[in-house]
Short mmCIF file of C-alpha atoms in Angstrom, two decimals:
data_model
loop_
_atom_site.label_atom_id
_atom_site.label_comp_id
_atom_site.label_asym_id
_atom_site.label_seq_id
_atom_site.Cartn_x
_atom_site.Cartn_y
_atom_site.Cartn_z
CA MET A 1 11.61 -5.09 -26.79
CA SER A 2 8.11 -3.82 -27.48
CA SER A 3 6.75 -0.68 -25.88
CA PRO A 4 4.31 -2.43 -23.48
CA SER A 5 7.09 -4.65 -22.08
CA LYS A 6 9.41 -1.65 -21.62
CA ARG A 7 6.60 0.16 -19.84
CA ARG A 8 5.88 -2.88 -17.66
CA GLU A 9 9.56 -3.05 -16.71
CA MET A 10 9.74 0.69 -16.00
CA ASP A 11 6.56 0.68 -13.87
CA LEU A 12 7.70 -2.35 -11.91
CA MET A 13 11.12 -0.79 -11.24
CA LYS A 14 9.41 2.45 -10.13
CA LEU A 15 7.23 0.45 -7.72
CA MET A 16 10.27 -1.44 -6.36
CA MET A 17 12.13 1.83 -5.79
CA SER A 18 9.18 3.29 -3.87
CA ASP A 19 8.37 2.34 -0.28
CA TYR A 20 6.62 -0.91 -1.26
CA LYS A 21 8.04 -4.38 -0.76
CA VAL A 22 7.63 -6.30 -4.02
CA GLU A 23 8.01 -10.09 -4.29
CA MET A 24 8.18 -11.63 -7.76
CA ILE A 25 6.07 -14.78 -8.20
CA ASN A 26 8.02 -16.21 -11.11
CA ASP A 27 10.77 -15.27 -13.55
CA GLY A 28 8.54 -13.01 -15.65
CA MET A 29 7.48 -9.52 -14.69
CA GLN A 30 3.76 -10.19 -14.98
CA GLU A 31 2.91 -11.58 -11.53
CA PHE A 32 4.09 -10.32 -8.18
CA TYR A 33 3.03 -9.53 -4.62
CA VAL A 34 3.14 -6.08 -3.06
CA HIS A 35 2.96 -5.42 0.68
CA PHE A 36 0.28 -2.78 1.17
CA HIS A 37 -0.33 -0.87 4.42
CA GLY A 38 -3.80 0.35 5.38
CA PRO A 39 -4.26 4.12 5.13
CA ASN A 40 -3.70 6.22 8.24
CA GLU A 41 -6.73 7.60 10.06
CA SER A 42 -8.92 4.76 8.81
CA PRO A 43 -10.14 1.53 10.40
CA TYR A 44 -7.53 -0.21 8.21
CA GLN A 45 -4.62 1.68 9.82
CA GLY A 46 -1.95 -0.73 11.07
CA GLY A 47 -3.08 -3.51 8.74
CA VAL A 48 -0.67 -4.96 6.20
CA TRP A 49 -1.85 -6.97 3.22
CA LYS A 50 -0.09 -9.00 0.61
CA VAL A 51 -1.67 -7.93 -2.68
CA ARG A 52 -1.27 -10.06 -5.78
CA VAL A 53 -0.81 -8.10 -8.99
CA GLU A 54 -1.10 -9.67 -12.39
CA LEU A 55 -0.22 -7.60 -15.43
CA PRO A 56 -1.95 -8.57 -18.67
CA ASP A 57 0.06 -8.84 -21.90
CA ALA A 58 -1.55 -5.59 -23.06
CA TYR A 59 -0.45 -3.61 -19.95
CA PRO A 60 -0.47 -0.55 -19.73
CA TYR A 61 -3.34 -0.45 -22.22
CA LYS A 62 -5.26 -2.97 -20.13
CA SER A 63 -5.57 -2.69 -16.34
CA PRO A 64 -3.71 -4.93 -13.87
CA SER A 65 -5.63 -7.58 -11.95
CA ILE A 66 -5.50 -6.93 -8.19
CA GLY A 67 -6.37 -9.28 -5.31
CA PHE A 68 -5.80 -9.38 -1.56
CA ILE A 69 -4.10 -12.58 -0.38
CA ASN A 70 -4.80 -12.24 3.34
CA LYS A 71 -8.38 -11.52 4.40
CA ILE A 72 -9.81 -8.02 4.45
CA TYR A 73 -13.32 -6.95 5.46
CA HIS A 74 -14.57 -4.55 2.81
CA PRO A 75 -17.74 -4.20 0.71
CA ASN A 76 -15.79 -4.09 -2.58
CA VAL A 77 -13.43 -7.01 -1.90
CA ASP A 78 -14.61 -10.61 -2.20
CA GLU A 79 -13.91 -12.16 1.20
CA MET A 80 -13.09 -15.63 -0.17
CA SER A 81 -11.03 -14.84 -3.28
CA GLY A 82 -9.66 -11.41 -2.34
CA SER A 83 -10.72 -10.05 -5.75
CA VAL A 84 -11.08 -6.28 -5.84
CA CYS A 85 -14.06 -4.57 -7.41
CA LEU A 86 -12.39 -1.32 -8.33
CA ASP A 87 -14.04 0.72 -11.06
CA VAL A 88 -10.99 2.90 -11.63
CA ILE A 89 -8.81 -0.14 -12.24
CA ASN A 90 -11.32 -2.39 -13.99
CA GLN A 91 -13.30 0.07 -16.10
CA THR A 92 -11.66 3.48 -16.29
CA TRP A 93 -8.02 2.41 -16.48
CA SER A 94 -5.83 4.57 -18.67
CA PRO A 95 -2.22 4.01 -19.79
CA MET A 96 -1.48 7.29 -18.01
CA PHE A 97 -1.78 5.43 -14.69
CA ASP A 98 1.04 3.28 -13.37
CA LEU A 99 1.55 0.69 -10.62
CA VAL A 100 2.53 3.27 -8.02
CA ASN A 101 -0.86 4.98 -8.62
CA VAL A 102 -2.58 1.69 -7.78
CA PHE A 103 -0.93 1.55 -4.33
CA GLU A 104 -0.72 5.26 -3.54
CA VAL A 105 -4.11 6.39 -4.86
CA PHE A 106 -6.55 3.68 -5.99
CA LEU A 107 -6.32 1.17 -3.13
CA PRO A 108 -6.17 3.81 -0.34
CA GLN A 109 -9.21 5.53 -1.91
CA LEU A 110 -11.03 2.21 -2.08
CA LEU A 111 -10.39 1.55 1.63
CA LEU A 112 -11.23 5.10 2.70
CA TYR A 113 -14.39 5.39 0.59
CA PRO A 114 -16.05 1.99 0.13
CA ASN A 115 -18.95 1.77 -2.33
CA ALA A 116 -21.66 -0.20 -0.56
CA SER A 117 -24.01 0.09 -3.55
CA ASP A 118 -21.75 -2.13 -5.72
CA PRO A 119 -20.60 -4.85 -3.29
CA LEU A 120 -18.62 -8.04 -3.71
CA ASN A 121 -19.08 -8.65 0.03
CA GLY A 122 -22.81 -8.14 0.65
CA GLU A 123 -22.52 -8.68 4.40
CA ALA A 124 -19.89 -5.94 4.75
CA ALA A 125 -21.94 -3.58 2.58
CA ALA A 126 -25.13 -4.20 4.60
CA LEU A 127 -23.33 -3.74 7.92
CA MET A 128 -21.66 -0.54 6.70
CA MET A 129 -25.01 0.95 5.64
CA ARG A 130 -26.85 -0.27 8.74
CA ASP A 131 -24.27 0.41 11.49
CA LYS A 132 -21.05 2.21 10.53
CA THR A 133 -19.55 1.82 14.03
CA ALA A 134 -20.10 -1.96 14.03
CA TYR A 135 -18.68 -2.10 10.49
CA GLU A 136 -15.51 -0.26 11.56
CA LEU A 137 -15.14 -2.58 14.57
CA ARG A 138 -15.37 -5.61 12.25
CA VAL A 139 -12.74 -4.06 9.94
CA LYS A 140 -10.42 -3.59 12.93
CA GLU A 141 -11.06 -7.19 14.08
CA TYR A 142 -10.05 -8.47 10.64
CA CYS A 143 -6.93 -6.26 10.68
CA GLU A 144 -5.99 -7.65 14.08
CA LYS A 145 -6.71 -11.24 13.06
CA TYR A 146 -5.45 -11.39 9.46
CA ALA A 147 -3.39 -8.29 8.62
CA LYS A 148 -0.55 -8.02 11.11
CA PRO A 149 2.92 -7.64 9.55
CA GLU A 150 3.85 -11.19 10.57
CA ASP A 151 0.73 -12.52 8.80
CA ILE A 152 2.13 -11.50 5.44
CA GLY A 153 5.00 -13.96 5.71
CA ALA A 154 2.69 -16.68 6.99
CA VAL A 155 0.28 -16.58 4.04
CA PRO A 156 0.64 -19.73 1.93
CA GLU A 157 1.97 -19.06 -1.54
CA GLU A 158 1.61 -21.06 -4.71
CA LYS A 159 4.94 -22.79 -5.20
CA SER A 160 6.10 -25.38 -7.61
CA SER A 161 8.67 -27.90 -6.48
CA ASP A 162 11.36 -26.41 -8.71
CA GLU A 163 11.01 -22.84 -7.40
CA GLU A 164 13.88 -21.41 -5.44
CA LEU A 165 13.44 -20.58 -1.78
CA THR A 166 13.34 -16.95 -0.75
CA GLU A 167 16.26 -15.72 1.33
CA ASP A 168 14.20 -15.92 4.54
CA GLU A 169 13.06 -19.48 3.84
CA TYR A 170 16.60 -20.46 2.91
CA ASP A 171 18.01 -18.98 6.12
CA SER A 172 15.39 -20.60 8.34
CA SER A 173 15.82 -24.01 6.72
CA ASP A 174 19.60 -23.77 7.30
CA GLU A 175 19.06 -23.22 11.01
CA GLN A 176 16.78 -26.21 11.31
CA VAL A 177 19.05 -28.59 9.37
CA ALA A 178 22.43 -27.46 10.64
CA GLY A 179 23.75 -29.27 13.69
CA LYS A 180 27.08 -29.14 15.44
CA ALA A 181 30.07 -29.59 13.20
CA ASP A 182 32.06 -32.79 13.55
CA PRO A 183 35.28 -32.26 15.56
#
């Protein structure tokens, strides 16, 4: 096994052993979802997002690709695609960083200190610069509408017909199909 794949495995295991729920997208270790909670004492507090992480072949030498699956109102997150404009991840990534850093440092910092001068969501950036209170109210509206814990399970996922069901989907489909046993 090459060094980058050992590192990928180690970082992923470290993330899984932390407080984050990790859902693998396929059999490989390159794509997965992480449940991310908004930072306390911020307008994002109480929000929960499903974040898609894609690790490039050259990880950890090349940064992971990060995107929000459920909607978030933020100047540095594209509202339609969920893509994150995050200089630390995209431009100043170093192999010294790991996946836990992304969720414990980089994303919380991004939400706490948005950069309105480099926006992916121009409307959010303009509102933040023009009326911070209205901006924070909009953030809270989005949290309430799109980022409740139950919204994470309700977000459509890309599935191929031959993928296995998750345990929750399996359990719920059993309940719907099962009837009374024949006497």
